Short mmCIF file of C-alpha atoms in Angstrom, two decimals:
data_model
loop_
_atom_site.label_atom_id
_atom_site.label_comp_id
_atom_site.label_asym_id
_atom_site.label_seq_id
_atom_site.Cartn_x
_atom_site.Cartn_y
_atom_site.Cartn_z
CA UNK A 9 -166.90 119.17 -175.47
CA UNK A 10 -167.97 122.88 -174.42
CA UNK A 11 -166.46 125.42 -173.22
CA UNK A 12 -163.42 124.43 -170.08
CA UNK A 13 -164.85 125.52 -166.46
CA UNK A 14 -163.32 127.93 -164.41
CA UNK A 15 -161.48 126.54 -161.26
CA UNK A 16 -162.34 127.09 -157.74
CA UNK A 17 -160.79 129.24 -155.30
CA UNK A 18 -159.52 126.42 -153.21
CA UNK A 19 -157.79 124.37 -156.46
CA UNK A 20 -155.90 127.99 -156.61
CA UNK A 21 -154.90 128.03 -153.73
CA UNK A 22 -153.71 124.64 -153.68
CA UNK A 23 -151.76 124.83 -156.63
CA UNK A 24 -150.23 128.46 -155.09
CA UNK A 25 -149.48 126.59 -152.12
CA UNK A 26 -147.73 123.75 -154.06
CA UNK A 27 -145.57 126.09 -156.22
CA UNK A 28 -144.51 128.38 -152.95
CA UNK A 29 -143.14 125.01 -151.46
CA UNK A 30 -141.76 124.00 -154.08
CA UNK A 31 -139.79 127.47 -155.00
CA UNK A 32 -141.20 127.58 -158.20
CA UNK A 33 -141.11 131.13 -158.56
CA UNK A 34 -142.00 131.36 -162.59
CA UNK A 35 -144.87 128.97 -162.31
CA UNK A 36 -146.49 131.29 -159.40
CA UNK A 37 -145.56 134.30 -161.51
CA UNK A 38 -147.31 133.11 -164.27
CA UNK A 39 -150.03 131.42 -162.70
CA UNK A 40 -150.88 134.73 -160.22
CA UNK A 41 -150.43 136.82 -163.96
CA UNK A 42 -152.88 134.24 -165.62
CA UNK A 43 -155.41 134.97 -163.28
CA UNK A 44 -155.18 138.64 -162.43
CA UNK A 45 -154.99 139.75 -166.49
CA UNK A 46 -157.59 137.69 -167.77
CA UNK A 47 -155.68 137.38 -170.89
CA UNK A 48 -155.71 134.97 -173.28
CA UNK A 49 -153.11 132.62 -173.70
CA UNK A 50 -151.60 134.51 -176.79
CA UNK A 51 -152.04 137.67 -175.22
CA UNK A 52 -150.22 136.79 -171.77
CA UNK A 53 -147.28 134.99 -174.12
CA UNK A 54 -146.93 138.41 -175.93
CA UNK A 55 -146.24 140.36 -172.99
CA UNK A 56 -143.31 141.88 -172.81
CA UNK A 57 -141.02 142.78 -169.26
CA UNK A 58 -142.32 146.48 -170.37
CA UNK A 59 -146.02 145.41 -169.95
CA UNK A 60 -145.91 144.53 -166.61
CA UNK A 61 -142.89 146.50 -165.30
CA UNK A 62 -141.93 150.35 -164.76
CA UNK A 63 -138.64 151.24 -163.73
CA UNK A 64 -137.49 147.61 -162.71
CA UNK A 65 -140.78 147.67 -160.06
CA UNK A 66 -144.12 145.23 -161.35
CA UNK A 67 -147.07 147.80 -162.45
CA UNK A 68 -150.21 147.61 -161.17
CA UNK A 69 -151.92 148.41 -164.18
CA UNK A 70 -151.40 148.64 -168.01
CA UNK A 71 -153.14 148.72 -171.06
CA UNK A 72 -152.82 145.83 -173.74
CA UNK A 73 -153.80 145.51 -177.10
CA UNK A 74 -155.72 142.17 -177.63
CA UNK A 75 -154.84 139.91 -180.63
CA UNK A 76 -157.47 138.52 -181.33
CA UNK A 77 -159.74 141.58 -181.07
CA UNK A 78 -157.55 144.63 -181.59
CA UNK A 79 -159.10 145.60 -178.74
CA UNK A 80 -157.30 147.81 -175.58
CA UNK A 81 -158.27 145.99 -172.14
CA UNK A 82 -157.08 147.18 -168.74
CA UNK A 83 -154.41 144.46 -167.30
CA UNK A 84 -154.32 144.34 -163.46
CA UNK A 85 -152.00 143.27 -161.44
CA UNK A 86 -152.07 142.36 -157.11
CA UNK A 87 -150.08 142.90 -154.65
CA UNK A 88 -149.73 139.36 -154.28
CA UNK A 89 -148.83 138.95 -158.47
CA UNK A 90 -146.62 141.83 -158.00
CA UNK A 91 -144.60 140.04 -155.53
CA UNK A 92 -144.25 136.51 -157.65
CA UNK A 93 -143.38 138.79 -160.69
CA UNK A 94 -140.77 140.52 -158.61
CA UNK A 95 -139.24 137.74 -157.35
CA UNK A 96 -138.80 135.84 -160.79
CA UNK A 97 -137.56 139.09 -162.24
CA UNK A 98 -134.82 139.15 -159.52
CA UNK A 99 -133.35 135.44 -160.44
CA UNK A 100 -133.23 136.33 -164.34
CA UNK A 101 -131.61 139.16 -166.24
CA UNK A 102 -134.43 140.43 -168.11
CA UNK A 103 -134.29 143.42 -169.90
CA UNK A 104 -137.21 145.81 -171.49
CA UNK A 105 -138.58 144.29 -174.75
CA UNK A 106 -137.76 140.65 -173.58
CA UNK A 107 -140.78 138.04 -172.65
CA UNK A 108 -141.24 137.77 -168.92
CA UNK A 109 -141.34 133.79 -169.86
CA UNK A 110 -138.92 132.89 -172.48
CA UNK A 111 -139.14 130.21 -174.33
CA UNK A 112 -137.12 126.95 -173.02
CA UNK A 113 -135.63 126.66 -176.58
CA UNK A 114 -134.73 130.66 -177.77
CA UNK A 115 -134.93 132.35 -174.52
CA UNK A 116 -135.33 135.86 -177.41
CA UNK A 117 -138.98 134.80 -177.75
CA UNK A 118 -142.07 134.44 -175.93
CA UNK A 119 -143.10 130.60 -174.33
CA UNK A 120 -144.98 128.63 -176.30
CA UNK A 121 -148.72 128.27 -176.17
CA UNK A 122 -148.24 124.64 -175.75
CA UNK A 123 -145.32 125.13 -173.07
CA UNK A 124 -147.88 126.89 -171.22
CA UNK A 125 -150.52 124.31 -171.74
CA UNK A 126 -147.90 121.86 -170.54
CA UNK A 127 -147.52 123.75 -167.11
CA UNK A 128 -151.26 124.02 -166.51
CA UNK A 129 -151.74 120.56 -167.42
CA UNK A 130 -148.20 119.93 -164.32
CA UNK A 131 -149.86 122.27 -161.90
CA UNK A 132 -153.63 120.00 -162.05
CA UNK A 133 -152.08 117.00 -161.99
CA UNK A 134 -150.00 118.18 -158.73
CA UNK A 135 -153.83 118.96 -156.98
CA UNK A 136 -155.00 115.77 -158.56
CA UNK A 137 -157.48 117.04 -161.09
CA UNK A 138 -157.84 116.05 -164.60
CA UNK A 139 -155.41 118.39 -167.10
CA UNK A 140 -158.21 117.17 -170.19
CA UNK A 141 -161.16 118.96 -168.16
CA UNK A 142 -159.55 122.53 -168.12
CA UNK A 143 -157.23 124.29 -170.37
CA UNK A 144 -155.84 127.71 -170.56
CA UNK A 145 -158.82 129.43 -171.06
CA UNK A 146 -160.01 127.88 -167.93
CA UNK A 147 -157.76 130.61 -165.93
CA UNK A 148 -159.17 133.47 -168.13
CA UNK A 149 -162.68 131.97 -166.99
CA UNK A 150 -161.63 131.90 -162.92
CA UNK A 151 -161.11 135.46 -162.11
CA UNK A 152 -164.28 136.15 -164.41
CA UNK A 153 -166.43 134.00 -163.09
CA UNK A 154 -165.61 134.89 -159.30
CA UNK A 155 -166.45 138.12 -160.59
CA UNK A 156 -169.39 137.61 -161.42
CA UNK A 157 -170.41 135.46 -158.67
CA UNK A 158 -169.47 137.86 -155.92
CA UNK A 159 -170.62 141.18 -157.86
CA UNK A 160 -173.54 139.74 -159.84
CA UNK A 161 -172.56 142.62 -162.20
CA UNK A 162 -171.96 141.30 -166.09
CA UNK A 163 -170.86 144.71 -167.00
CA UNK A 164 -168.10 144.80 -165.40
CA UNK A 165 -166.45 141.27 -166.28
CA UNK A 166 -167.43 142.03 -169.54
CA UNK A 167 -165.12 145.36 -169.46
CA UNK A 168 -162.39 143.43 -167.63
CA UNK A 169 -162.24 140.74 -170.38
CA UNK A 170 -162.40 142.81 -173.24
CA UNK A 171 -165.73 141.58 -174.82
CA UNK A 172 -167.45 143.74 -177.14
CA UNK A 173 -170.61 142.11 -177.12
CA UNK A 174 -172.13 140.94 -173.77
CA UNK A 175 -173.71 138.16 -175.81
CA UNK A 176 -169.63 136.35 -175.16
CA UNK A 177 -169.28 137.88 -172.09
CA UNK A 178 -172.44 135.31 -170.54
CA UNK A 179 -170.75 132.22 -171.63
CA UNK A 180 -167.64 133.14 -169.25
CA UNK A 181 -169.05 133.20 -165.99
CA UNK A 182 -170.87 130.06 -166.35
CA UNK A 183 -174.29 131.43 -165.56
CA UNK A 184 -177.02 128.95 -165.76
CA UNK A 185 -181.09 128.89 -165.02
CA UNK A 186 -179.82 128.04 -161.31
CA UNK A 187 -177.94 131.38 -161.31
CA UNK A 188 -181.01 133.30 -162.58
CA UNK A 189 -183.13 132.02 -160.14
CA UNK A 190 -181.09 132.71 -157.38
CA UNK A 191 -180.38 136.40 -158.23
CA UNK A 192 -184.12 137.17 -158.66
CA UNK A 193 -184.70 135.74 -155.31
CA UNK A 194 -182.36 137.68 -153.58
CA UNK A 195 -184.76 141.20 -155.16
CA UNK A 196 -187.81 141.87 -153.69
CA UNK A 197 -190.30 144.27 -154.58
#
């Protein structure tokens, strides 16, 4: 089994493009939040309208407090994110405390990991992949892991995810003997 890959830039963007036609505004909110927090899929459904909004305008930035870890990590949020967010937050009457994504059954609480899983599992069908060979964890991986690839700098992803030990934080970005040989080519001495 192992570990669900990242996805590609271009499987983003399709699936972005897919959800703009199709004016699904919460599924790009989510999606664009997925990506840019790096959360886990507990963490993102236990954000509240407070986490990533400040005086009815999407943050930028905030602080959460992992689950799993008790652990602060920095969540970011783009321009881009900011703009999905702010556009499903128009359509719905969501106050401070509230989910950003209700649940489809008690709209008081958060969706369900599984209702998530279920919209992942919609949004790679729609681009033709194969929902069994990623899961949620597989957008936590994707910003990570382009991270990595365009800084080369494990530090830092392992700062944006949260990891205490670097030890986890090698596992994300997929990095394999391939990798390694490739970055000590590129130094010479």
């Amino acid at each position: 089994m192992g570990p669900k890959p990242p996805l590609k830039a271009k499987e983003i963007w399709s699936i972005r493009v897919r959800l703009q036609v199709a004016h699904r505004t919460l599924d790009l909110a989510l999606l664009n939040l997925a990506l840019d927090s790096k959360l886990r899929a507990c963490d993102l459904g236990a954000l509240r309208i407070d986490d990533v909004t400040l005086n009815g305008r999407a943050r930028s930035r905030d602080t959460i407090m992992q689950q799993k870890t008790g652990r602060p990590v920095q969540l970011e949020i783009t321009e881009q994110t900011r703009e999905a967010a702010g556009r499903w937050l128009e359509t719905k009457n969501l106050h401070k405390g509230k989910p950003p994504v209700p649940s489809r059954i008690n709209r008081a609480r958060p969706m369900t990991m599984r209702q998530y899983a279920r919209l992942l599992a919609s949004w790679l069908r729609a681009i033709r992949l194969d929902p069994l060979a990623y899961g949620t964890h597989s957008l936590r991986r994707t910003k990570a892991s382009m991270t990595y690839r365009t800084t080369g700098n494990l530090r830092a992803v392992q700062l944006r995810l949260g990891h205490s030990k670097i030890e986890s934080t090698v596992r994300y970005p997929g990095i394999d003997v391939d990798d390694a040989l490739l970055i000590a080519e590129q130094v010479e001495i």
